[in-house]
Amino acid sequence: MSAHGTLGERQGRFARIYAVVRRIPRGRVASYGQVAALAGLPGRARLVGYALAALPDGSALPWQRVVNARGEVSPRAEPGRDHYQRHLLEEEGVRFDSGGRIDLGRFGWTPRGRPRAGG
DNA sequence: GCAATGACGCTCT
DNA sequence: CAGAGCGCCATTG
């Protein structure tokens, strides 16, 4: 095995983050800070974003359900990639306003039980 | 080892 | 609500 820091071991480091993201139900979104807190890394929202950025192109992880605390799809370095995330969320039923923001009070995921706003 | 970067969040103005 | 500043930590040059 490698001396230190292979790709496999790197996933082990963010395994907590990936586990939380995988728990996000379809049609709902969670913020980076929320995922970090649930993963046991409060205040380390950046790590969540970095962990998701390290994901492979064909990952089965619902990374598209992770947005920033403002309910916006964070702009990525490559143009068009942000549009793809929004497209996936819209397919799940997530609605965007004119400003491209999501109502976290309605589509925000809560691991304890949603407030059943619209329903 | 240092400096710069990045899929962020909170506080102050 | 919007903009600017600071903190956060892993990766890269």
Coordinates of C-alpha atoms (C1' of nucleotides) in Angstrom, one line a residue:
Chain A
M1 CA 0.0 0.0 0.0
S2 CA 1.0 3.6 -0.4
A3 CA 2.8 5.3 2.3
H4 CA 0.2 7.9 2.9
G5 CA -2.8 9.5 1.3
T6 CA -4.2 7.3 -1.4
L7 CA -7.4 8.0 -3.1
G8 CA -9.1 5.3 -1.1
E9 CA -7.9 6.6 2.2
R10 CA -9.0 10.1 1.3
Q11 CA -12.6 8.9 1.0
G12 CA -12.3 7.4 4.4
R13 CA -11.5 10.8 5.7
F14 CA -14.7 12.3 4.2
A15 CA -16.7 9.1 4.7
R16 CA -18.8 10.9 7.3
I17 CA -19.6 13.7 4.8
Y18 CA -20.5 11.3 2.1
A19 CA -22.7 9.3 4.4
V20 CA -24.7 12.4 5.3
V21 CA -25.1 13.5 1.7
R22 CA -26.4 10.1 0.8
R23 CA -29.1 10.5 3.5
I24 CA -30.6 13.5 1.8
P25 CA -33.9 12.4 0.3
R26 CA -35.0 13.1 -3.2
G27 CA -36.6 16.5 -3.8
R28 CA -34.9 18.1 -0.9
V29 CA -31.7 20.0 -0.4
A30 CA -29.3 20.6 2.5
S31 CA -26.7 23.3 3.1
Y32 CA -22.9 22.6 3.3
G33 CA -23.0 23.7 6.9
Q34 CA -25.8 21.4 7.7
V35 CA -24.1 18.5 6.2
A36 CA -20.9 19.4 8.0
A37 CA -22.7 19.6 11.3
L38 CA -24.5 16.2 10.7
A39 CA -21.1 14.7 9.8
G40 CA -19.7 15.9 13.1
L41 CA -17.8 18.8 11.6
P42 CA -19.6 22.0 12.7
G43 CA -18.1 25.1 11.1
R44 CA -16.2 23.1 8.5
A45 CA -18.6 23.7 5.6
R46 CA -15.7 24.3 3.3
L47 CA -14.6 20.7 3.9
V48 CA -17.9 19.5 2.7
G49 CA -17.6 21.5 -0.5
Y50 CA -14.1 20.2 -1.0
A51 CA -15.1 16.6 -0.4
L52 CA -17.9 16.9 -3.0
A53 CA -15.4 18.5 -5.4
A54 CA -13.2 15.4 -5.1
L55 CA -16.1 13.1 -6.1
P56 CA -15.7 11.3 -9.5
D57 CA -17.9 12.2 -12.4
G58 CA -19.9 9.0 -12.1
S59 CA -20.4 9.1 -8.4
A60 CA -23.8 7.8 -7.2
L61 CA -23.8 10.4 -4.4
P62 CA -26.6 13.0 -4.7
W63 CA -24.2 15.9 -4.6
Q64 CA -26.7 18.0 -6.4
R65 CA -28.8 18.2 -3.2
V66 CA -26.1 20.1 -1.4
V67 CA -26.4 23.9 -1.8
N68 CA -25.1 26.8 0.2
A69 CA -26.9 28.3 3.3
R70 CA -28.6 30.9 1.1
G71 CA -30.4 28.2 -0.9
E72 CA -28.3 29.0 -4.0
V73 CA -26.3 26.7 -6.3
S74 CA -22.7 27.7 -5.7
P75 CA -20.9 28.8 -8.9
R76 CA -18.3 26.3 -9.9
A77 CA -15.1 27.0 -11.8
E78 CA -16.3 25.5 -15.0
P79 CA -19.2 27.3 -16.8
G80 CA -22.4 25.3 -17.3
R81 CA -21.7 22.9 -14.4
D82 CA -23.9 25.0 -12.1
H83 CA -26.7 24.8 -14.6
Y84 CA -26.4 21.0 -14.5
Q85 CA -27.0 20.9 -10.8
R86 CA -30.0 23.1 -11.0
H87 CA -31.4 20.9 -13.7
L88 CA -31.1 17.8 -11.6
L89 CA -32.8 19.5 -8.7
E90 CA -35.7 20.8 -10.9
E91 CA -36.2 17.2 -12.0
E92 CA -36.6 16.2 -8.4
G93 CA -39.3 18.8 -7.9
V94 CA -37.1 21.5 -6.3
R95 CA -38.3 25.0 -7.4
F96 CA -36.1 28.0 -8.0
D97 CA -37.2 31.6 -7.7
S98 CA -36.3 34.5 -10.1
G99 CA -33.0 34.9 -8.3
G100 CA -32.1 31.3 -8.6
R101 CA -32.6 30.6 -5.0
I102 CA -34.4 27.7 -3.2
D103 CA -36.8 28.2 -0.3
L104 CA -35.0 26.2 2.3
G105 CA -38.0 26.5 4.5
R106 CA -39.8 24.3 2.0
F107 CA -37.2 22.2 0.3
G108 CA -34.7 22.3 3.1
W109 CA -34.0 18.8 4.4
T110 CA -34.4 18.1 8.1
P111 CA -33.2 14.7 9.4
R112 CA -35.7 15.1 12.2
G113 CA -38.9 15.7 10.3
R114 CA -39.9 18.5 8.0
P115 CA -42.3 21.3 9.2
R116 CA -44.8 20.2 6.5
A117 CA -45.1 23.7 5.3
G118 CA -47.0 23.4 2.0
G119 CA -48.6 20.1 2.8
Chain B
dG1 C1' 7.4 24.7 5.3
dC2 C1' 5.0 28.9 3.1
dA3 C1' 1.7 31.0 0.1
dA4 C1' -2.3 30.7 -2.7
dT5 C1' -6.8 28.5 -3.8
dG6 C1' -11.6 26.6 -3.1
dA7 C1' -18.8 23.3 -4.6
dC8 C1' -18.8 27.9 2.6
dG9 C1' -20.7 30.4 6.9
dC10 C1' -21.2 34.0 10.1
dT11 C1' -20.8 38.9 11.6
dC12 C1' -20.7 43.7 10.8
dT13 C1' -22.0 47.7 8.0
Chain C
dC1 C1' -31.5 42.1 1.2
dA2 C1' -26.6 43.1 -0.5
dG3 C1' -21.6 43.8 0.1
dA4 C1' -17.1 43.3 2.5
dG5 C1' -14.2 41.1 6.0
dC6 C1' -12.6 37.1 8.8
dG7 C1' -12.4 32.1 10.0
dC8 C1' -12.2 27.6 8.6
dC9 C1' -9.2 23.3 6.7
dA10 C1' -7.4 20.2 2.8
dT11 C1' -5.0 20.4 -1.6
dT12 C1' -1.6 22.1 -4.7
dG13 C1' 2.7 24.7 -6.5

